[in-house]
Tab-separated table of C-alpha atoms in Angstrom:
chain	number	residue	atom	x	y	z
A	1	MET	CA	80.885	75.189	96.535
A	2	LYS	CA	78.615	75.268	99.549
A	3	HIS	CA	76.761	78.358	98.751
A	4	SER	CA	76.182	80.312	95.363
A	5	ILE	CA	77.821	83.406	94.847
A	6	PRO	CA	75.885	86.835	95.409
A	7	LEU	CA	75.674	89.085	92.420
A	8	THR	CA	74.617	92.501	91.877
A	9	ILE	CA	73.107	93.040	88.564
A	10	VAL	CA	72.882	96.473	86.506
A	11	TYR	CA	70.852	96.912	83.657
A	12	GLU	CA	69.090	99.344	81.368
A	13	ASP	CA	65.399	98.027	81.292
A	14	MET	CA	63.128	95.085	82.017
A	15	LEU	CA	64.327	93.019	78.762
A	16	SER	CA	67.648	93.487	79.734
A	17	GLN	CA	66.845	92.133	83.021
A	18	TYR	CA	65.171	89.097	82.077
A	19	VAL	CA	68.159	88.441	79.715
A	20	ILE	CA	70.509	88.631	82.640
A	21	SER	CA	68.711	86.603	84.907
A	22	LYS	CA	68.118	84.119	82.281
A	23	VAL	CA	72.160	84.022	81.520
A	24	VAL	CA	73.062	84.052	85.278
A	25	ASN	CA	70.836	80.990	86.027
A	26	GLU	CA	72.176	78.981	83.362
A	27	ILE	CA	75.788	79.258	84.970
A	28	LYS	CA	75.922	76.157	87.117
A	29	TYR	CA	78.932	74.475	89.094
A	30	GLU	CA	78.493	70.746	89.898
A	31	GLY	CA	74.879	70.982	88.939
A	32	LYS	CA	73.949	74.097	90.951
A	33	ARG	CA	73.515	77.605	90.416
A	34	LYS	CA	76.688	79.504	90.860
A	35	TYR	CA	75.522	82.822	91.327
A	36	ASN	CA	72.505	84.181	92.876
A	37	ILE	CA	71.020	87.707	92.104
A	38	SER	CA	71.189	89.498	95.444
A	39	PHE	CA	70.726	93.179	94.337
A	40	SER	CA	69.408	94.924	91.378
A	41	TYR	CA	70.375	98.491	90.000
A	42	SER	CA	68.440	100.182	87.288
A	43	GLY	CA	67.468	103.960	86.737
A	44	GLY	CA	65.798	103.337	83.414
A	45	GLY	CA	68.253	103.569	80.469
A	46	ASN	CA	71.597	103.631	79.214
A	47	GLY	CA	72.122	107.210	80.681
A	48	TYR	CA	71.876	106.056	84.376
A	49	ILE	CA	74.344	103.150	83.854
A	50	LYS	CA	76.679	105.544	81.892
A	51	LYS	CA	76.800	107.990	84.979
A	52	ASN	CA	77.021	105.576	87.624
A	53	LEU	CA	79.565	103.106	85.927
A	54	ARG	CA	82.491	104.260	87.646
A	55	GLY	CA	80.577	103.863	90.939
A	56	PHE	CA	79.429	100.191	89.910
A	57	ASN	CA	83.190	99.205	88.857
A	58	SER	CA	84.727	100.569	92.066
A	59	ALA	CA	81.931	98.813	94.352
A	60	SER	CA	83.180	95.500	92.467
A	61	LYS	CA	85.920	95.609	94.405
A	62	GLY	CA	83.959	94.230	97.103
A	63	SER	CA	81.653	91.830	95.471
A	64	ALA	CA	80.803	90.535	91.870
A	65	PHE	CA	78.747	93.123	89.729
A	66	PHE	CA	76.947	92.193	86.229
A	67	VAL	CA	76.322	95.114	84.065
A	68	LEU	CA	74.780	94.547	80.908
A	69	ILE	CA	74.790	97.807	78.492
A	70	ASP	CA	74.571	98.496	74.943
A	71	LEU	CA	77.778	99.633	73.471
A	72	ASP	CA	76.654	101.568	71.145
A	73	ASN	CA	79.821	102.464	68.537
A	74	LYS	CA	82.264	101.342	71.348
A	75	ASP	CA	84.833	98.648	70.880
A	76	CYS	CA	85.119	97.596	74.398
A	77	ALA	CA	83.242	98.166	77.656
A	78	SER	CA	86.454	99.711	79.290
A	79	GLN	CA	86.147	102.483	77.151
A	80	LEU	CA	82.758	103.575	78.951
A	81	LEU	CA	84.627	104.113	82.329
A	82	TYR	CA	86.907	106.990	80.884
B	1	MET	CA	72.107	112.635	125.704
B	2	ILE	CA	71.899	110.138	122.925
B	3	ILE	CA	71.407	106.641	122.571
B	4	SER	CA	74.901	105.510	120.973
B	5	ARG	CA	74.464	101.944	120.614
B	6	LEU	CA	71.497	99.454	120.532
B	7	ILE	CA	71.671	95.744	121.263
B	8	VAL	CA	68.487	93.692	120.941
B	9	LYS	CA	67.458	90.150	120.504
B	10	ASN	CA	64.121	88.649	119.868
B	11	TRP	CA	62.163	91.765	118.997
B	12	LYS	CA	59.363	91.445	116.366
B	13	ASN	CA	61.185	91.516	113.038
B	14	PHE	CA	64.705	91.091	114.484
B	15	LYS	CA	66.354	88.085	116.005
B	16	SER	CA	69.419	90.017	116.886
B	17	ILE	CA	70.483	93.863	116.384
B	18	ASP	CA	73.558	95.483	117.294
B	19	VAL	CA	74.107	98.949	115.936
B	20	GLU	CA	75.823	102.106	116.792
B	21	LEU	CA	73.357	105.093	116.410
B	22	GLN	CA	74.582	108.475	115.649
B	23	GLU	CA	72.818	111.797	116.572
B	24	ARG	CA	70.716	111.579	113.323
B	25	VAL	CA	69.551	108.123	112.344
B	26	ILE	CA	67.837	107.470	109.087
B	27	ILE	CA	66.193	104.203	108.748
B	28	VAL	CA	65.633	102.535	105.340
B	29	GLY	CA	64.323	99.132	104.184
B	30	ALA	CA	61.545	97.494	101.916
B	31	ASN	CA	57.858	97.615	103.049
B	32	ALA	CA	57.306	95.021	105.925
B	33	SER	CA	61.100	95.066	106.676
B	34	GLY	CA	60.576	96.262	110.287
B	35	LYS	CA	61.088	100.140	110.166
B	36	SER	CA	58.447	101.005	112.594
B	37	ASN	CA	59.133	97.987	114.790
B	38	PHE	CA	62.628	99.150	115.246
B	39	LEU	CA	61.221	102.585	116.450
B	40	ASP	CA	58.852	100.897	118.524
B	41	ILE	CA	61.886	99.465	120.622
B	42	PHE	CA	62.360	103.018	122.157
B	43	ARG	CA	58.666	103.642	122.346
B	44	PHE	CA	58.248	100.624	124.531
B	45	LEU	CA	61.351	101.886	126.669
B	46	ARG	CA	59.315	105.113	126.868
B	47	ASP	CA	55.789	103.285	127.722
B	48	ILE	CA	57.788	101.766	130.529
B	49	ALA	CA	59.302	104.606	131.933
B	50	LYS	CA	56.178	107.394	131.494
B	51	PRO	CA	54.165	108.276	134.637
B	52	GLY	CA	51.352	105.952	134.871
B	53	GLY	CA	53.221	103.399	132.465
B	54	GLY	CA	55.117	100.140	133.673
B	55	LEU	CA	56.015	96.800	132.387
B	56	GLN	CA	52.750	94.981	132.174
B	57	PRO	CA	50.766	97.712	130.272
B	58	ALA	CA	53.466	98.310	128.175
B	59	VAL	CA	53.658	94.693	127.103
B	60	ILE	CA	49.966	93.994	127.409
B	61	GLU	CA	47.908	96.896	126.560
B	62	GLU	CA	50.044	98.834	124.402
B	63	ARG	CA	51.330	95.810	122.191
B	64	GLY	CA	48.906	92.952	122.674
B	65	GLY	CA	51.274	90.598	124.957
B	66	VAL	CA	54.715	89.021	124.610
B	67	SER	CA	53.588	86.861	121.981
B	68	LYS	CA	53.185	89.745	119.512
B	69	ILE	CA	56.506	91.245	120.329
B	70	ARG	CA	58.749	87.945	120.378
B	71	SER	CA	60.540	87.527	117.054
B	72	LEU	CA	59.052	85.131	114.795
B	73	SER	CA	62.440	83.550	114.114
B	74	ALA	CA	63.158	83.037	117.779
B	75	ARG	CA	63.462	79.394	118.637
B	76	THR	CA	66.057	78.565	121.409
B	77	ASN	CA	66.131	81.741	123.334
B	78	PRO	CA	62.589	83.286	123.842
B	79	THR	CA	63.729	85.875	126.453
B	80	ILE	CA	63.381	89.437	124.858
B	81	GLU	CA	66.872	91.371	125.718
B	82	ILE	CA	67.184	95.469	125.113
B	83	GLU	CA	70.506	96.861	125.868
B	84	VAL	CA	70.952	100.486	125.255
B	85	HIS	CA	74.234	102.446	125.701
B	86	PHE	CA	74.269	106.338	126.346
B	87	SER	CA	76.450	109.058	125.377
B	88	GLU	CA	76.477	112.912	125.213
B	89	PHE	CA	75.522	114.463	122.303
B	90	GLY	CA	78.443	114.817	119.649
B	91	THR	CA	80.821	112.248	121.544
B	92	ARG	CA	81.103	108.773	121.640
B	93	ASP	CA	81.957	107.987	125.275
B	94	VAL	CA	79.447	105.878	127.037
B	95	ILE	CA	77.832	107.305	130.327
B	96	TRP	CA	75.367	104.883	131.079
B	97	LYS	CA	74.230	101.557	130.194
B	98	TYR	CA	70.940	99.990	130.701
B	99	LYS	CA	69.856	96.691	129.602
B	100	ILE	CA	66.699	94.560	130.277
B	101	GLY	CA	65.570	90.891	129.445
B	102	ILE	CA	61.942	90.386	129.607
B	103	THR	CA	60.183	86.748	129.726
B	104	GLN	CA	56.779	85.547	130.349
B	105	GLU	CA	55.456	83.395	133.647
B	106	SER	CA	54.743	79.907	131.961
B	107	ARG	CA	51.635	79.212	134.128
B	108	GLY	CA	49.114	80.821	136.001
B	109	GLY	CA	48.645	84.759	135.170
B	110	ARG	CA	51.248	84.817	132.370
B	111	LEU	CA	52.565	87.664	133.571
B	112	GLN	CA	55.777	89.631	132.005
B	113	LEU	CA	58.829	89.054	134.342
B	114	ILE	CA	62.159	90.463	134.382
B	115	LYS	CA	64.903	87.943	133.406
B	116	TYR	CA	67.156	90.506	134.313
B	117	GLU	CA	67.886	94.302	134.632
B	118	LYS	CA	71.325	96.114	134.768
B	119	VAL	CA	72.226	99.883	134.950
B	120	SER	CA	75.994	100.934	134.966
B	121	ASP	CA	77.490	104.333	134.942
B	122	LYS	CA	80.332	105.504	132.806
B	123	ASN	CA	82.902	104.289	134.969
B	124	GLY	CA	81.606	100.961	134.721
B	125	LYS	CA	80.069	100.901	138.174
B	126	VAL	CA	77.012	98.651	138.526
B	127	LEU	CA	74.387	100.484	140.208
B	128	PHE	CA	71.890	97.581	140.489
B	129	GLU	CA	71.725	94.056	139.340
B	130	ARG	CA	68.473	91.923	139.119
B	131	PRO	CA	67.221	89.527	140.164
B	132	ASN	CA	68.718	90.363	143.126
B	133	LEU	CA	67.896	88.683	146.797
B	134	ASP	CA	64.660	90.697	147.063
B	135	ASP	CA	63.446	89.468	143.566
B	136	GLU	CA	63.751	85.942	145.076
B	137	LYS	CA	62.003	86.587	148.085
B	138	ASP	CA	59.122	88.171	146.396
B	139	LYS	CA	58.535	86.860	143.200
B	140	LYS	CA	55.982	89.707	142.198
B	141	ARG	CA	58.839	92.336	142.532
B	142	LYS	CA	59.920	90.708	139.094
B	143	THR	CA	56.740	91.963	137.249
B	144	GLN	CA	57.947	95.455	137.466
B	145	THR	CA	61.009	97.358	136.379
B	146	TYR	CA	63.297	99.621	138.349
B	147	LEU	CA	62.660	102.332	135.362
B	148	GLU	CA	59.224	102.488	136.536
B	149	GLN	CA	59.691	102.760	140.244
B	150	ILE	CA	60.687	106.563	141.761
B	151	ASN	CA	62.134	104.930	144.695
B	152	THR	CA	64.737	102.802	143.180
B	153	ASN	CA	65.675	105.031	140.225
B	154	SER	CA	66.940	108.211	141.410
B	155	GLU	CA	70.557	107.110	140.914
B	156	PHE	CA	69.907	106.870	137.134
B	157	ARG	CA	66.730	109.150	136.698
B	158	GLU	CA	68.755	110.682	133.894
B	159	ILE	CA	67.536	107.423	131.961
B	160	VAL	CA	64.297	107.170	132.915
B	161	THR	CA	63.561	111.021	132.046
B	162	PHE	CA	65.091	110.233	128.689
B	163	PHE	CA	63.009	107.125	128.009
B	164	GLU	CA	59.955	109.170	129.322
B	165	LYS	CA	60.460	112.217	127.085
B	166	THR	CA	60.948	110.226	123.946
B	167	LEU	CA	58.447	111.409	121.179
B	168	TYR	CA	57.190	109.919	118.373
B	169	LEU	CA	55.411	111.438	115.386
B	170	HIS	CA	53.854	110.217	112.497
B	171	LEU	CA	51.137	113.122	111.908
B	172	VAL	CA	47.754	112.158	110.216
B	173	PRO	CA	46.733	115.363	108.587
B	174	GLN	CA	43.064	114.229	108.616
B	175	LEU	CA	42.965	113.812	112.143
B	176	LEU	CA	44.204	116.949	112.918
B	177	LYS	CA	41.507	118.405	110.539
B	178	TYR	CA	38.294	116.546	111.804
B	179	PRO	CA	39.276	115.571	115.362
B	180	ARG	CA	35.652	114.978	116.227
B	181	ALA	CA	35.324	112.234	113.505
B	182	PHE	CA	37.573	110.075	115.248
B	183	THR	CA	36.390	109.265	118.688
B	184	GLY	CA	37.501	106.914	121.193
B	185	PRO	CA	40.304	106.941	123.577
B	186	ASP	CA	43.512	108.909	122.921
B	187	LEU	CA	46.631	106.702	122.142
B	188	SER	CA	49.449	106.806	124.320
B	189	GLY	CA	52.072	109.998	123.432
B	190	ASP	CA	49.541	111.011	120.930
B	191	PRO	CA	51.519	109.726	117.828
B	192	PHE	CA	49.218	110.518	115.305
B	193	GLY	CA	48.578	114.421	115.936
B	194	ARG	CA	44.777	114.139	117.044
B	195	GLY	CA	45.712	116.335	120.025
B	196	PHE	CA	48.409	118.286	118.124
B	197	LEU	CA	46.517	121.686	118.581
B	198	ASP	CA	45.874	120.962	122.328
B	199	ARG	CA	49.639	120.502	122.583
B	200	ILE	CA	50.560	123.910	121.353
B	201	ALA	CA	47.866	125.380	123.194
B	202	LYS	CA	49.799	123.997	126.485
B	203	VAL	CA	52.982	125.741	125.602
B	204	PRO	CA	53.650	128.804	127.414
B	205	GLU	CA	52.686	131.979	125.110
B	206	LYS	CA	56.250	133.274	124.862
B	207	THR	CA	57.737	129.618	123.960
B	208	ARG	CA	54.941	128.993	121.526
B	209	ASN	CA	55.620	132.168	119.659
B	210	VAL	CA	59.265	131.474	119.290
B	211	SER	CA	58.681	128.200	118.101
B	212	LEU	CA	55.789	128.826	115.966
B	213	ARG	CA	57.664	131.893	114.313
B	214	ARG	CA	60.687	129.424	113.382
B	215	VAL	CA	58.054	127.252	111.860
B	216	GLN	CA	56.746	129.906	109.871
B	217	GLU	CA	59.997	131.126	108.698
B	218	VAL	CA	60.606	127.479	106.983
B	219	LEU	CA	56.741	127.550	105.724
B	220	LYS	CA	57.165	130.933	104.007
B	221	LEU	CA	60.236	129.305	101.904
B	222	ALA	CA	58.158	126.143	101.153
B	223	VAL	CA	54.489	127.312	100.866
B	224	PRO	CA	53.807	129.946	97.940
B	225	LYS	CA	52.313	133.152	99.028
B	226	LEU	CA	51.902	132.119	102.543
B	227	LYS	CA	52.840	135.393	104.786
B	228	GLU	CA	51.997	134.352	108.393
B	229	LEU	CA	51.376	131.543	110.722
B	230	LYS	CA	49.634	132.327	114.190
B	231	PHE	CA	47.876	130.293	116.908
B	232	THR	CA	44.486	131.434	117.803
B	233	THR	CA	41.396	130.314	120.232
B	234	GLU	CA	38.013	130.365	118.865
B	235	LEU	CA	35.070	129.411	121.490
B	236	GLY	CA	37.776	128.010	123.798
B	237	TYR	CA	38.829	125.562	121.099
B	238	PRO	CA	42.732	126.221	119.898
B	239	HIS	CA	43.180	126.803	116.212
B	240	LEU	CA	46.195	127.650	113.905
B	241	GLU	CA	45.653	130.561	111.335
B	242	ALA	CA	47.498	130.940	108.115
B	243	ILE	CA	47.426	134.060	106.330
B	244	TYR	CA	48.198	134.030	102.484
B	245	GLU	CA	49.129	136.847	100.235
B	246	HIS	CA	45.858	137.947	98.358
B	247	TRP	CA	44.791	140.933	96.317
B	248	ARG	CA	42.027	141.956	98.804
B	249	PRO	CA	42.993	142.671	102.305
B	250	ASN	CA	41.751	140.202	105.105
B	251	ALA	CA	40.791	137.404	102.313
B	252	GLY	CA	43.824	135.307	102.579
B	253	LYS	CA	43.030	133.773	106.045
B	254	GLN	CA	42.641	129.902	106.557
B	255	GLN	CA	42.281	127.501	109.598
B	256	GLU	CA	44.119	124.420	109.903
B	257	ASP	CA	40.943	122.560	108.559
B	258	GLN	CA	41.636	124.342	105.063
B	259	PHE	CA	45.582	123.372	105.176
B	260	SER	CA	46.838	121.226	102.503
B	261	ASP	CA	48.261	117.937	104.183
B	262	GLY	CA	51.648	118.888	103.361
B	263	THR	CA	51.429	122.073	105.086
B	264	LEU	CA	50.027	120.446	108.229
B	265	ARG	CA	52.607	117.850	107.924
B	266	MET	CA	55.526	120.483	107.750
B	267	ILE	CA	54.067	122.266	110.662
B	268	GLY	CA	53.954	119.010	112.647
B	269	LEU	CA	57.377	117.973	111.595
B	270	PHE	CA	58.842	121.484	112.770
B	271	TRP	CA	57.208	121.829	115.946
B	272	ALA	CA	58.018	118.254	117.074
B	273	LEU	CA	61.592	119.223	116.286
B	274	GLN	CA	61.467	122.048	118.844
B	275	GLU	CA	59.058	120.211	121.386
B	276	GLY	CA	61.222	118.558	124.201
B	277	ASP	CA	64.934	117.834	124.352
B	278	SER	CA	64.682	113.955	124.203
B	279	LEU	CA	64.980	111.538	121.456
B	280	LEU	CA	62.245	112.341	118.664
B	281	LEU	CA	61.207	109.478	116.382
B	282	LEU	CA	60.055	110.465	112.919
B	283	GLU	CA	58.147	108.048	111.027
B	284	GLU	CA	58.286	109.090	107.016
B	285	PRO	CA	58.393	112.724	107.468
B	286	GLU	CA	58.665	112.950	103.661
B	287	LEU	CA	54.735	111.818	103.268
B	288	SER	CA	53.044	114.749	101.350
B	289	LEU	CA	55.867	116.766	100.967
B	290	ASN	CA	57.144	118.287	97.506
B	291	GLY	CA	60.413	116.613	96.654
B	292	ALA	CA	62.519	119.985	96.300
B	293	ILE	CA	61.520	120.341	100.253
B	294	VAL	CA	62.153	116.601	101.261
B	295	SER	CA	65.677	117.244	99.731
B	296	LYS	CA	66.458	119.687	102.307
B	297	LEU	CA	64.826	117.652	105.372
B	298	ALA	CA	68.049	115.950	106.289
B	299	SER	CA	69.822	119.258	106.855
B	300	LEU	CA	67.050	121.238	108.291
B	301	ILE	CA	66.507	118.412	110.974
B	302	TYR	CA	69.899	118.646	111.758
B	303	LYS	CA	69.921	121.988	112.174
B	304	LEU	CA	67.174	122.034	114.637
B	305	GLN	CA	68.243	118.778	116.382
B	306	LYS	CA	71.826	120.499	117.187
B	307	LEU	CA	70.001	123.405	118.980
B	308	LYS	CA	68.562	121.279	121.411
B	309	LYS	CA	71.350	118.442	121.268
B	310	ARG	CA	68.694	115.774	120.683
B	311	GLN	CA	68.768	112.883	118.835
B	312	VAL	CA	66.470	112.056	116.197
B	313	ILE	CA	65.561	108.733	114.253
B	314	ILE	CA	63.701	108.965	111.089
B	315	THR	CA	62.234	106.248	108.972
B	316	SER	CA	62.021	106.910	105.237
B	317	HIS	CA	61.326	105.542	101.724
B	318	SER	CA	62.357	108.919	100.024
B	319	SER	CA	65.007	108.967	97.198
B	320	ASP	CA	65.111	112.774	97.802
B	321	LEU	CA	65.708	112.684	101.461
B	322	LEU	CA	68.734	110.395	100.862
B	323	GLN	CA	69.987	112.907	98.029
B	324	ASP	CA	71.606	114.882	100.683
B	325	ARG	CA	75.591	114.144	100.363
B	326	GLY	CA	75.816	115.748	103.989
B	327	ILE	CA	74.540	112.518	105.202
B	328	SER	CA	77.162	110.357	106.471
B	329	LEU	CA	77.023	106.535	105.751
B	330	SER	CA	77.169	105.934	109.320
B	331	GLU	CA	73.868	107.865	109.787
B	332	ILE	CA	72.032	105.235	107.836
B	333	LEU	CA	70.638	102.004	108.884
B	334	ILE	CA	69.566	99.644	106.244
B	335	LEU	CA	66.994	96.756	107.115
B	336	GLU	CA	67.250	93.607	105.320
B	337	PRO	CA	64.848	91.006	105.534
B	338	THR	CA	66.135	87.557	105.703
B	339	ASN	CA	64.945	83.795	106.356
B	340	GLU	CA	66.175	84.529	109.926
B	341	GLY	CA	64.402	87.596	110.432
B	342	THR	CA	65.517	91.091	109.480
B	343	VAL	CA	69.194	92.194	109.689
B	344	VAL	CA	70.256	95.674	110.523
B	345	LYS	CA	73.471	97.257	108.910
B	346	THR	CA	74.943	100.595	109.113
B	347	ALA	CA	75.524	101.440	105.272
B	348	SER	CA	79.013	102.505	106.118
B	349	SER	CA	79.766	98.807	107.292
B	350	ILE	CA	78.994	97.848	103.528
B	351	LYS	CA	82.075	98.773	101.627
B	352	GLU	CA	80.247	98.539	98.004
B	353	ILE	CA	78.105	101.448	99.079
B	354	GLN	CA	81.156	103.514	100.021
B	355	TYR	CA	82.978	102.434	96.998
B	356	MET	CA	80.071	103.946	95.159
B	357	LEU	CA	80.116	107.279	96.845
B	358	ASP	CA	83.643	107.706	96.554
B	359	GLU	CA	82.905	107.635	92.999
B	360	GLY	CA	80.368	110.465	93.129
B	361	MET	CA	76.809	108.553	93.616
B	362	THR	CA	74.753	109.586	96.468
B	363	PRO	CA	73.569	107.812	99.166
B	364	SER	CA	70.220	107.544	97.498
B	365	GLU	CA	71.671	106.135	94.482
B	366	ALA	CA	73.876	103.635	96.005
B	367	ILE	CA	71.553	102.344	98.848
B	368	LEU	CA	67.636	102.494	97.861
B	369	PRO	CA	68.007	99.854	94.902
B	370	ARG	CA	69.563	97.433	97.529
B	371	ILE	CA	66.405	97.659	99.535
B	372	ALA	CA	64.000	97.219	96.537
B	373	PRO	CA	62.141	93.886	96.065
B	374	ASN	CA	63.993	91.919	93.323
B	375	SER	CA	60.810	91.087	91.714
B	376	ILE	CA	59.181	94.541	91.818
B	377	ASN	CA	58.869	94.623	87.857
B	378	GLN	CA	56.365	91.707	87.751
B	379	ILE	CA	53.989	93.708	89.895
B	380	ALA	CA	52.619	95.295	86.577
B	381	PHE	CA	51.816	92.070	85.132
B	382	GLU	CA	49.808	91.020	87.808
B	383	PHE	CA	46.902	92.838	86.971
B	384	GLN	CA	46.789	92.103	83.529
């Protein structure tokens, strides 16, 4: 793999941004970082992500997205979409 | 007439640009990504074409020389190249093409030279192409463009007039309020509005009244208690006067030095939209304005530009301005800084943004996070 894969991250707050960055940077391929964070989406809080989640899900048809959100009482992330 | 396509090489932040432009263009990008430098391409062409202008002053006096124009990312190809395609308002058929390549003498007076210059019409017929035999015989001819020479540009005067009448506005309210506090020579084209009142004064009374009435109608909706806006003169000096509702008759009068910054910027903006019929360049029109007004700016601008069939290019940082779902993605240019200079993309060319809009996100929600610096959250920790 010559270049790392561009990744868009979506998060609730600064703490979750840090967590995502840490996780993403740990994913390696042949000793090099597999992903690089190219864009970040955050509107402050859970409501912002829930409101726009369908948009991010649809945009992931074009490139890789990583969304970190509190599932609260939902069993599965996909339930947030419907 | 509008500029429907722009192709540029080695201009300031940009190593290469090739974009389609619509009637209304909104440019977004991080700080120092090159939004003003993008507008400067059109101001440069105006500075060449305007009366008393020309290639040499446009490069040296207005911009400090070729070294300040050339892209820092330029390596192998140091020629500055600009190509502009024109279409009628509302169409995409190309009616004119103008292109110019500029380089600098490697020795001697280090004058700016035409590497090439070419104009073609809607049928693709080339009206002229330089350097020609005359240029080779007399090298001095290469220091001037055909845009600046009346005897050579009669066949394509329409292009010259278009460039010449390009208007740039970045109104600084303090310059207008206290013009005598800011001495020094006037800047070409009065970009910051120091001579704004004189410009209004020079307009024939009837036209002025019609234009001011339109401004007044917008202001009445946007500025609470404002009743009337009029032009007056006092001891020979031009003034703007606003009358506000007040419980005492004749008590609510204010002159421009008492206007709020936002009121002055709105007056400047809506006046400029009616001033002239060529390209209008607006630098961050949202400054000092209430968010509710900014969210209506894009549609207001479109209504006024349509009357004149003129093109408007706007730079902006405003999420309110981009909330308007009436803005098409093909109208938004995104400037993305890279190690090889800033890249200009039409928002419609980025499929992720289109997908987000299809799911109900606004242009602002889909685009602005992409241009924010990734490490911006760190800024608050830097001062602890």
